[in-house]
Amino acid sequence: MPTYVYDFDQGNKDQKDLLGGKGAGLAEMTNLGLPVPPGFTISTDACRAYLAEGAEPAGLEAEVDEHLHTLEERMGRRLGDPDDPLLVSVRSGAKFSMPGMMETVLDVGLNDRSVVGLAEQSGDDRFAADSYRRLLQMFGTTVLGIDGEAFSDRMDAADELDTEQLRMVVEDFKAIIREHTGHDFPQDPREQLRLAIRAVFSSWNTPRAALYRRQEQIPDDLGTAVNIQAMVFGNRGQTSGSGVAFTRDPATGDQGLYGDYLTDAQGEDVVAGIRNTIAIADLAELDRTSYEELLRIMATLEKHYRDMCDLEFTIEDGHLWMLQTRVGKRTAEAAVRIAADMVDEGLIDEDEALRRVTGDQLVALMFPRFAPDPSRQPVTTGMNASPGAAVGKVALDSDTAVAWAERGDDVILVRKETTPDDLHGMVAARGVLTSRGGKTSHAAVVARGMGRTCVCGAEAIRIDLVNRRFEVRGGPTVEEGDVISIDGGTGEVFVGEVPVSDPDVVRRLEGEDVDDPVADAVERLLERADAVRRLAVRANADTPEDAIRARRFGAAGIGLCRTEHMFLGERRGLVEDLIVAEDDAQKEHALTGLEPLQRSDFIEILTAMDGLPVTVRLIDPPLHEFLPDLTDLAVRVALEDERHDEDERDHLMLAAVRRLHEHNPMLGLRGVRIGLVIPGLFDLQARAIAEATAERIAAGGDPRPEIMVPLVASERELALIRAQLEAVVATVAEEQGVALDIPIGTMIELPRAAVTADRIATVADFFSFGTNDLTQTVWGFSRDDVEAAFFPAYRDQGVFPVSPFESLDVEGVGDLVRTAVRLGRSTKPDLHMGVCGEHGGDPASIHFFDEVGLDYVSCSPFRVPVARWEAARAVLGAT
Ligand code: ADP
Ligand code: MG
Ligand code: MG
């Protein structure tokens, strides 16, 4: 018989799979000797078994009985005893925290008789009645599935009710339960416990929990643990209360403790924004002893976890109890700051700091901010709960936010407070603004987790849902649909659209002198990353400006210089001439017109990347992309004919465009096929590259071009083109009297190329994996056609968790990459290999490329720092 239940002192912090995050944290604190109300954890195994079978697995009931008995012995009270009841909480807790997504029931064990016992034992009638009405409400909604609205109009005013009124509420709530379920509220405490445990198990599968998991990429099959814990009471008057805290500021990473505390409150009250909380520092005045003990505990936890922790605590009549801890969620800013600070404090080393901050967090730090402008005045300022600059139309409820986002609008979700039911609105919105709640409110926690900009607790705002607008005290009235801008870094709220600019981190990476601790931390850890990583990082850059920026961001060359733009604009005419040329002389004329223009393009790029490799990809897209649109041209020719004003060139062009028209251009005449079918174009490009190189050498530079042939499927294609290109380069070398050493390699972007890579390697100096086309051809779908059309449905049905164009499909496409690497190196052990698809800047894909032994990744200039970072994290085994 498997074991399903563990006492808190039987577990530890590393058992999150089995005990869930909350259970593991409770166990760890118990073992550290911190004041934790005793209890036990039902493992995730039991939940998975329950969900699979639709019933408690055999043996679970008996185990729960046994552990409950031990708990009763320890506490000297029996669950729901009429004279002196033990009450327990029944708390969900999955491996990964899912704030507010699943259920917890407090005060289990109260009934019509034990509520009298509780009142007598505590000497506090009001407290007992208040606890009972809380149980009825929580049990009614979470266990019995009654809509929260049914209870809620009584709830807002609960603080002001006296004992008699609370007792009436209790009777009302019992009636509501009877009315909605056809049964009385279960009076048997053990029955309450059984039903609550079931409800927690089942809450794993609520739609909102499933949505949250998809959003956060948490697997669906983990299940939740259930923690049964003796209740402690923060709702016993002014010497009691409950709070949440972080050991450092989760928004900025600043040192010092952060959190909210509410006197005479239980559980969720503090995060629900029902009353206004006080800052944790002010607890010192209310209850110095508990405050100081809390400080000591926080220091213990930080040292022990070697990380920033968040925690929940309750003070019952001057006695402090710890109810939860875990490594706290934080913004990207805070993540880098805390990691770097902890290196200074000797808690961790720089490698651990790198492991803790993901490349995605670095990306978040590089997003634009509102441009500083002292003359701009916020209409109000709330709390800076989750950073970023968000601009959008005000939406006052989540359904509206989703509807407007779907039609393409940027929206800011503005709510009094958010609840787990607002998740879809928060996902759809650019930013979230609330008028109540602190940095630990639902809005703040969830927004930080999602990387969504959030300003919370902007108390000057009064939302008027009837007239669909909000008023700012002493300020304007803003209608739903008006544009506002919110700054999650400062908490400022602006009416209208505020322009954005680069953040300090980017300015520092660009070489500017900025005074910013986040930029300091990033720079320092990037230096370490460069020392650790094995992969080189190049950039995809087509212009000198991009090349220069990429260099400043630390690129070791260009891995993909596209040449398409060199045929566009005013040069189009020459391309058209080339296509309609009737004889070699005309063709030659067009080509010689294009060559000097391209040569000067290459000179600029080689100058910008002097001393570093520049991989130039010969023309890739289908030729007709450089020609006039078929319909436009057909109409023009038809009109000309009607007017008997025929233009011979237009006719020739129309014929050419018709000839080149393709139903599947992606699979048509492009890449190396153009080079073989329309001789001259590749030669022209090779000549331009070779002459630019010669000129740079003559000018004393150190040009390092490499020529890359796209869309090769067979060795023969590359061999033919290679011979042609080599001849051109040799001619130029002779003409100019310089030695030119220009490697010629190929893209591996077709399945056939990957599986014949050993043979292709005989005629290639290097490989560069074009993982975009490889993904398209392996899956057999064209990105432009399918991504918007059916990827959402594919994600929903679990065909893939993310688009294979965003993150490399390791199983399929990755397998071909691995094969090609192996085959290529079986021919040439030192064959230089990189990747130039967009995956080169994607964290998960970078880890894969490191693992299969590529030499470099190439990505957009903006992502170069991220790639440097993740390449190091790959070596350090971070995930
Ligand atoms: P969540 O995962 O949503 O935070 P929790 O299980 O932590 O849910 O519980 C909800 C609230 O009830 C928290 O504020 C928690 O501190 C409080 N709580 C849970 N168990 C107890 C207990 N045994 N005594 C007092 N308060 C509790
Ligand atoms: Mg909690
Ligand atoms: Mg391609």
Coordinates of C-alpha atoms and ligand atoms in Angstrom, one line a residue, residues 22 91 312 324, ligand 2:
K22 CA 3.4 24.9 0.2
R91 CA -5.1 24.1 1.8
E312 CA 2.5 34.4 5.1
Q324 CA 3.8 29.7 4.4
Ligands
MG2 MG -0.9 31.2 0.6

